[in-house]
Amino acid sequence: MAIVEVVVPQMGEGLQEVRILRFLKQPGDSVKRDEHIYEMETDKAVLEVESPYSGVIVEWLAKEGDILPIGAPIVRIEVESAVQMPAVAPATPAAEAAVPRETTITPPREPVSMGPRTEVIIPPRTRAYAREKGLSEEELRRIPASGTKLMPEDIDLYLATRSTAIAEAEYIDYPLSPQQRTFIYRVKRSSQVVVPATLKRPARWDAVQRVVAQFKSQANAPVQPSEFQVFAYCVVQATRNHPKFRSQLVGEDTLREYKHVNLGIAVARPGDELVTALVKEASALDFVSFVRAVQAQIRRARQGEDQADASIQLLLTYMGGYQMIDAIPVLVAPAIAILFAGDTFLVDDVPHVNLVLTFDHRLINGVGGAEFLNEVARNLENAEQLMQQGLG
């Protein structure tokens, strides 16, 4: 085996630098020759670059967002020396092998018409600087350049001299965060495949509150569960008797049933971002282990780690404390269902919550959804006994 360094390829005459947008492969991933491994931005296009070798990604030599000169090392790949090493050459063969197909090129949008203007080149460094300043692509293309290339200094001059009317525009464009772009992609994809149906019913919440109070009253309690964590445990236990809620559709004609449910939890982050915490094989855990796992995974999610993957079967969303007692949760594939619990309200002086279940009607029918929802409600109403069983 041998390790080779792949450099940033020369994609066109006069190109001096590129901006690395995102990595499509991670260290340890296998890669085939001509497979896309990263995305970069040049003066005039966004390109997905192919690997000149088959092998395993060892490490990336830059970070997403970095601006690199042409010919700079970008990634190390472990290859079979007998097969791959003859292909190694200074930079040209790698560049030739990395030329993406025409379909991978995303041309920049046409500039806003403001009279005759010679097209100028916008280097990646300038685009990155414009994003830092909150400039949209349309506004960036309206900025006059002092030469054939638009430079950061041109942006500074534009910002210093633009009129008060522009400075006080009625809107500001901001780039979406990677997490939000990912969420949009998932929701859009789900809308194309999922057939959603929704059921709702109230459930008593007083037993959940008593469980939380009991643990708080114990000086040496192994965990301090929240109301949400008790709720989540009750839901997970209900999946034991309802296998479709720990299943997934594979294609259009296969049901894949898992022994234990992989639970996804919607977690809010600053800026109204939404990420997912994942507790794998949640129904295999006792109550204490379950609470610890939920706390740990939510902590990671709040730090920005989105754990959503193709293994999730059931999603939970909880709005206790937000004065929202009702909602229709949106199901995001590949999960088969999502269950919402809202804030508490009183019925005859007894706290209740509304449970709202959205499920994929391709797999689950109304009766199956109702039976699952009713068992969740019974578990909540008998939460104290369920916790005792979960403590062994």
Coordinates of C-alpha atoms in Angstrom, one line a residue:
M1 CA 0.0 0.0 0.0
A2 CA 1.1 3.6 -0.6
I3 CA -0.2 7.0 0.3
V4 CA -0.5 9.7 -2.4
E5 CA -1.3 13.4 -2.1
V6 CA -3.9 14.7 -4.5
V7 CA -3.6 18.4 -5.4
V8 CA -6.1 21.1 -6.4
P9 CA -6.4 20.7 -10.1
Q10 CA -5.9 23.4 -12.7
M11 CA -9.5 23.7 -14.2
G12 CA -8.9 26.6 -16.6
E13 CA -6.4 29.0 -18.0
G14 CA -5.6 31.8 -15.6
L15 CA -7.2 30.2 -12.5
Q16 CA -5.1 30.9 -9.4
E17 CA -7.2 29.8 -6.4
V18 CA -10.3 28.0 -5.4
R19 CA -12.6 27.9 -2.3
I20 CA -13.3 24.5 -0.8
L21 CA -17.0 24.2 -0.2
R22 CA -17.6 20.7 1.2
F23 CA -16.1 17.2 1.5
L24 CA -18.2 14.4 0.0
K25 CA -16.0 11.7 1.6
Q26 CA -14.6 11.4 5.1
P27 CA -11.3 9.8 6.4
G28 CA -11.7 6.1 6.3
D29 CA -14.2 6.1 3.4
S30 CA -13.5 4.0 0.4
V31 CA -13.4 5.8 -2.9
K32 CA -13.3 4.7 -6.5
R33 CA -11.4 6.4 -9.4
D34 CA -13.6 9.1 -11.0
E35 CA -15.9 9.2 -7.9
H36 CA -16.7 12.7 -6.6
I37 CA -14.8 13.5 -3.4
Y38 CA -15.2 17.2 -2.8
E39 CA -16.8 20.4 -4.1
M40 CA -15.0 23.6 -4.8
E41 CA -15.8 27.0 -6.1
T42 CA -13.7 28.8 -8.8
D43 CA -14.0 32.3 -10.3
K44 CA -17.0 31.3 -12.4
A45 CA -18.4 27.9 -11.3
V46 CA -19.0 25.4 -8.6
L47 CA -17.5 22.0 -9.4
E48 CA -17.6 18.5 -7.9
V49 CA -14.0 17.1 -8.2
E50 CA -13.4 13.4 -8.9
S51 CA -10.7 11.3 -7.4
P52 CA -7.8 10.3 -9.7
Y53 CA -7.3 7.1 -7.7
S54 CA -9.2 4.2 -6.1
G55 CA -8.4 3.7 -2.4
V56 CA -9.2 5.0 1.0
I57 CA -9.3 8.6 2.2
V58 CA -6.6 9.0 4.8
E59 CA -7.0 12.7 5.7
W60 CA -8.1 16.1 4.3
L61 CA -5.3 18.7 4.2
A62 CA -7.6 21.6 4.3
K63 CA -10.9 22.6 5.9
E64 CA -14.3 23.4 4.4
G65 CA -14.3 27.1 3.6
D66 CA -10.5 27.3 3.0
I67 CA -9.1 29.1 0.0
L68 CA -6.3 27.2 -1.7
P69 CA -4.0 28.0 -4.6
I70 CA -4.0 25.7 -7.6
G71 CA -1.6 22.8 -7.1
A72 CA -1.9 22.9 -3.3
P73 CA -2.3 19.4 -1.6
I74 CA -5.9 18.8 -0.7
V75 CA -6.2 15.1 0.3
R76 CA -4.2 12.0 1.1
I77 CA -5.4 8.7 -0.4
E78 CA -4.1 5.2 0.5
V79 CA -3.8 3.2 -2.8
E80 CA -2.5 -0.1 -3.9
S81 CA 1.0 0.8 -5.0
A82 CA 1.3 -1.9 -7.7
V83 CA -1.8 -0.6 -9.4
Q84 CA -2.0 3.1 -8.5
M85 CA 1.5 4.4 -8.3
P86 CA 2.2 4.4 -12.0
A87 CA -0.6 6.9 -12.3
V88 CA 1.2 9.4 -10.0
A89 CA 2.5 12.5 -11.8
P90 CA 3.3 16.0 -10.7
A91 CA -0.2 17.6 -11.1
T92 CA -1.4 17.5 -14.6
P93 CA -2.7 13.9 -14.7
A94 CA -4.6 14.4 -11.5
A95 CA -6.1 17.6 -12.9
E96 CA -7.1 15.8 -16.1
A97 CA -8.6 12.9 -14.2
A98 CA -10.4 15.3 -11.9
V99 CA -12.2 17.3 -14.7
P100 CA -15.8 16.9 -13.8
R101 CA -18.5 16.1 -16.2
E102 CA -20.5 19.0 -17.6
T103 CA -23.5 18.0 -15.4
T104 CA -21.5 18.8 -12.3
I105 CA -20.9 22.4 -13.2
T106 CA -23.3 25.0 -11.7
P107 CA -22.9 28.2 -13.7
P108 CA -23.3 31.5 -11.8
R109 CA -26.6 33.3 -12.3
E110 CA -26.7 36.0 -14.9
P111 CA -25.9 39.5 -13.5
V112 CA -28.7 41.9 -13.0
S113 CA -29.1 44.1 -16.0
M114 CA -27.8 47.6 -15.3
G115 CA -26.7 48.7 -18.8
P116 CA -23.6 47.7 -20.7
R117 CA -20.9 46.1 -18.6
T118 CA -17.9 43.9 -19.3
E119 CA -18.1 40.6 -17.4
V120 CA -15.5 40.5 -14.6
I121 CA -14.1 37.5 -12.8
I122 CA -15.1 37.1 -9.1
P123 CA -12.4 35.0 -7.3
P124 CA -13.4 32.6 -4.5
R125 CA -11.6 34.9 -2.0
T126 CA -13.8 37.8 -3.0
R127 CA -17.0 35.6 -2.8
A128 CA -16.1 34.5 0.7
Y129 CA -15.4 38.1 1.8
A130 CA -18.8 39.2 0.3
R131 CA -20.6 36.5 2.3
E132 CA -18.9 37.8 5.5
K133 CA -20.3 41.3 4.6
G134 CA -23.8 39.9 4.1
L135 CA -23.9 40.7 0.3
S136 CA -26.1 38.6 -1.9
E137 CA -24.9 37.2 -5.3
E138 CA -27.0 39.7 -7.2
E139 CA -25.6 42.6 -5.2
L140 CA -22.0 41.3 -5.6
R141 CA -22.4 41.2 -9.4
R142 CA -23.4 44.9 -9.4
I143 CA -20.2 46.1 -7.7
P144 CA -17.9 47.8 -10.1
A145 CA -14.4 46.3 -10.3
S146 CA -11.2 48.3 -10.6
G147 CA -9.7 45.8 -13.0
T148 CA -10.6 42.5 -14.7
K149 CA -11.2 40.8 -11.3
L150 CA -13.4 41.9 -8.5
M151 CA -11.3 42.1 -5.4
P152 CA -12.1 42.6 -1.6
E153 CA -10.9 46.2 -1.9
D154 CA -13.6 46.8 -4.4
I155 CA -16.2 45.6 -2.0
D156 CA -14.8 47.8 0.8
L157 CA -15.1 50.8 -1.5
Y158 CA -18.6 49.9 -2.5
L159 CA -19.7 49.5 1.1
A160 CA -18.2 52.8 2.0
T161 CA -19.8 54.8 -0.8
R162 CA -23.2 53.2 -1.4
S163 CA -26.1 55.4 -0.7
T164 CA -28.2 55.6 2.4
A165 CA -31.1 54.3 0.4
I166 CA -29.3 51.1 -0.3
A167 CA -28.0 50.8 3.2
E168 CA -31.5 51.1 4.5
A169 CA -32.9 48.5 2.1
E170 CA -36.1 46.6 3.1
Y171 CA -34.4 43.3 3.2
I172 CA -31.0 41.6 3.8
D173 CA -29.9 38.3 2.3
Y174 CA -28.0 35.8 4.5
P175 CA -26.6 32.5 3.4
L176 CA -28.4 29.5 5.1
S177 CA -26.4 27.5 7.6
P178 CA -25.3 23.9 6.5
Q179 CA -27.8 22.5 9.1
Q180 CA -30.7 24.4 7.6
R181 CA -29.7 23.5 4.0
T182 CA -29.6 19.8 5.1
F183 CA -33.0 20.1 6.7
I184 CA -34.6 21.7 3.6
Y185 CA -33.2 18.9 1.5
R186 CA -34.7 16.2 3.8
V187 CA -38.1 17.8 4.0
K188 CA -38.3 18.3 0.3
R189 CA -37.3 14.7 -0.4
S190 CA -39.8 13.4 2.2
S191 CA -42.6 15.4 0.5
Q192 CA -42.0 13.5 -2.6
V193 CA -42.2 10.0 -1.1
V194 CA -44.2 10.1 2.2
V195 CA -48.0 9.8 2.3
P196 CA -48.7 11.5 5.6
A197 CA -51.7 10.9 7.9
T198 CA -52.3 12.4 11.3
L199 CA -54.1 11.3 14.5
K200 CA -54.6 13.1 17.8
R201 CA -55.7 12.4 21.3
P202 CA -55.2 13.8 24.8
A203 CA -53.4 11.9 27.6
R204 CA -53.0 12.4 31.3
W205 CA -49.6 13.9 32.4
D206 CA -49.8 13.8 36.2
A207 CA -48.1 10.4 36.5
V208 CA -45.2 11.8 34.4
Q209 CA -44.8 14.8 36.8
R210 CA -44.9 12.5 39.8
V211 CA -42.0 10.3 38.4
V212 CA -39.9 13.4 37.9
A213 CA -40.7 14.6 41.5
Q214 CA -39.8 11.2 42.9
F215 CA -36.3 11.3 41.4
K216 CA -35.8 14.9 42.4
S217 CA -36.6 14.0 46.0
Q218 CA -33.9 11.3 46.1
A219 CA -30.5 12.6 47.2
N220 CA -28.6 9.7 45.5
A221 CA -30.9 9.1 42.5
P222 CA -28.9 7.6 39.6
V223 CA -30.4 10.1 37.1
Q224 CA -32.6 13.2 37.2
P225 CA -35.1 12.7 34.3
S226 CA -37.0 15.5 32.7
E227 CA -40.7 15.2 31.8
F228 CA -39.7 14.8 28.2
Q229 CA -37.4 11.9 29.0
V230 CA -40.1 10.1 30.9
F231 CA -42.5 10.7 27.9
A232 CA -39.9 9.4 25.5
Y233 CA -39.4 6.2 27.6
C234 CA -43.1 5.6 27.5
V235 CA -43.2 5.9 23.8
V236 CA -40.2 3.6 23.3
Q237 CA -41.9 0.9 25.4
A238 CA -45.0 1.1 23.2
T239 CA -43.0 0.2 20.2
R240 CA -42.4 -3.3 21.7
N241 CA -46.0 -4.2 20.9
H242 CA -46.2 -2.3 17.6
P243 CA -43.4 -3.5 15.3
K244 CA -44.4 -1.3 12.4
F245 CA -43.2 1.7 14.5
R246 CA -39.7 0.2 14.5
S247 CA -39.7 -0.6 10.8
Q248 CA -38.9 1.0 7.5
L249 CA -40.0 0.7 3.9
V250 CA -37.3 -0.6 1.6
G251 CA -38.3 0.3 -1.9
E252 CA -42.0 -0.2 -2.6
D253 CA -42.5 -3.8 -1.8
T254 CA -40.4 -4.7 1.3
L255 CA -40.9 -4.0 5.0
R256 CA -37.8 -4.1 7.1
E257 CA -38.7 -4.7 10.8
Y258 CA -36.0 -4.0 13.4
K259 CA -35.7 -5.7 16.8
H260 CA -35.3 -2.4 18.6
V261 CA -36.3 1.1 17.7
N262 CA -33.8 3.8 16.7
L263 CA -35.2 7.0 18.1
G264 CA -34.8 10.4 16.7
I265 CA -35.4 13.5 18.8
A266 CA -35.9 17.0 17.3
V267 CA -33.6 19.5 19.1
A268 CA -33.8 23.2 18.7
R269 CA -30.6 25.3 18.4
P270 CA -30.1 29.1 18.4
G271 CA -31.3 30.9 15.3
D272 CA -34.3 28.6 15.1
E273 CA -32.2 25.8 13.7
L274 CA -33.4 22.2 14.0
V275 CA -31.1 19.2 14.3
T276 CA -31.7 15.6 15.3
A277 CA -30.4 13.6 18.3
L278 CA -30.3 9.8 17.8
V279 CA -30.6 7.1 20.4
K280 CA -29.9 3.8 18.8
E281 CA -31.7 0.6 19.9
A282 CA -33.6 2.7 22.5
S283 CA -36.1 0.0 23.4
A284 CA -33.2 -2.3 24.5
L285 CA -32.2 0.1 27.3
D286 CA -33.4 0.1 30.9
F287 CA -34.8 3.4 32.2
V288 CA -31.6 4.8 33.8
S289 CA -29.5 3.9 30.7
F290 CA -32.2 5.4 28.4
V291 CA -32.2 8.7 30.3
R292 CA -28.4 8.9 30.2
A293 CA -28.3 8.1 26.5
V294 CA -31.0 10.8 25.7
Q295 CA -29.2 13.4 27.8
A296 CA -25.8 12.7 26.1
Q297 CA -27.2 12.7 22.6
I298 CA -29.2 15.9 23.1
R299 CA -26.1 17.5 24.5
R300 CA -24.2 16.6 21.3
A301 CA -27.0 17.9 19.2
R302 CA -27.2 21.3 21.0
Q303 CA -23.5 21.6 20.2
G304 CA -24.3 21.4 16.5
E305 CA -23.9 17.7 15.8
D306 CA -26.8 16.6 13.6
Q307 CA -27.0 12.8 14.1
A308 CA -29.8 12.0 11.7
D309 CA -29.1 9.0 9.5
A310 CA -30.9 6.4 7.5
S311 CA -31.5 4.2 10.6
I312 CA -34.2 6.3 12.3
Q313 CA -37.6 4.8 12.4
L314 CA -39.5 7.0 14.9
L315 CA -39.1 10.7 15.7
L316 CA -40.2 12.7 18.7
T317 CA -40.9 16.4 19.0
Y318 CA -41.8 18.1 22.3
M319 CA -42.9 21.7 23.0
G320 CA -43.5 21.7 26.7
G321 CA -42.8 25.1 28.1
Y322 CA -43.6 26.9 24.8
Q323 CA -47.4 27.3 25.5
M324 CA -48.2 25.3 22.4
I325 CA -50.7 22.6 23.1
D326 CA -51.3 21.5 19.5
A327 CA -49.4 21.0 16.3
I328 CA -49.3 18.8 13.2
P329 CA -45.7 17.4 13.1
V330 CA -44.1 17.0 9.7
L331 CA -42.7 13.5 9.0
V332 CA -39.2 13.4 7.6
A333 CA -38.2 10.2 5.8
P334 CA -36.8 7.6 6.4
A335 CA -38.7 7.7 9.7
I336 CA -42.0 6.0 9.5
A337 CA -43.7 8.2 12.1
I338 CA -43.3 11.3 14.3
L339 CA -45.1 12.0 17.6
F340 CA -45.7 15.4 19.0
A341 CA -46.4 16.2 22.7
G342 CA -47.4 19.8 23.6
D343 CA -47.6 21.9 26.7
T344 CA -49.8 20.8 29.5
F345 CA -53.4 22.0 30.0
L346 CA -55.9 21.2 32.8
V347 CA -59.0 19.0 32.5
D348 CA -60.9 18.8 35.8
D349 CA -57.7 20.1 37.5
V350 CA -55.6 17.2 36.1
P351 CA -52.7 18.0 33.7
H352 CA -53.0 16.6 30.2
V353 CA -51.1 16.9 27.0
N354 CA -52.2 16.4 23.4
L355 CA -50.4 13.6 21.5
V356 CA -50.4 14.2 17.7
L357 CA -49.0 11.3 15.6
T358 CA -48.1 11.8 11.9
F359 CA -47.3 8.5 10.1
D360 CA -46.5 7.2 6.7
H361 CA -49.8 5.9 5.3
R362 CA -48.0 3.6 2.9
L363 CA -47.1 1.4 5.8
I364 CA -49.4 2.3 8.8
N365 CA -53.1 2.5 8.6
G366 CA -55.5 4.4 10.8
V367 CA -56.3 1.6 13.2
G368 CA -52.6 0.7 13.6
G369 CA -51.8 4.4 14.4
A370 CA -54.7 4.6 16.8
E371 CA -53.7 1.5 18.7
F372 CA -50.1 2.7 19.1
L373 CA -51.2 6.2 20.2
N374 CA -53.6 4.7 22.8
E375 CA -50.8 2.5 24.2
V376 CA -48.5 5.5 24.5
A377 CA -51.3 7.3 26.4
R378 CA -51.8 4.3 28.7
N379 CA -48.0 4.2 29.4
L380 CA -48.1 7.9 30.3
E381 CA -51.0 7.4 32.7
N382 CA -49.2 4.5 34.3
A383 CA -45.7 6.0 34.2
E384 CA -44.9 5.2 37.8
Q385 CA -45.4 1.5 37.3
L386 CA -43.6 1.5 34.0
M387 CA -40.5 3.2 35.6
Q388 CA -40.4 0.6 38.3
Q389 CA -40.3 -2.1 35.7
G390 CA -37.6 -0.2 33.8
L391 CA -35.5 0.0 37.0
G392 CA -35.5 -3.7 37.3

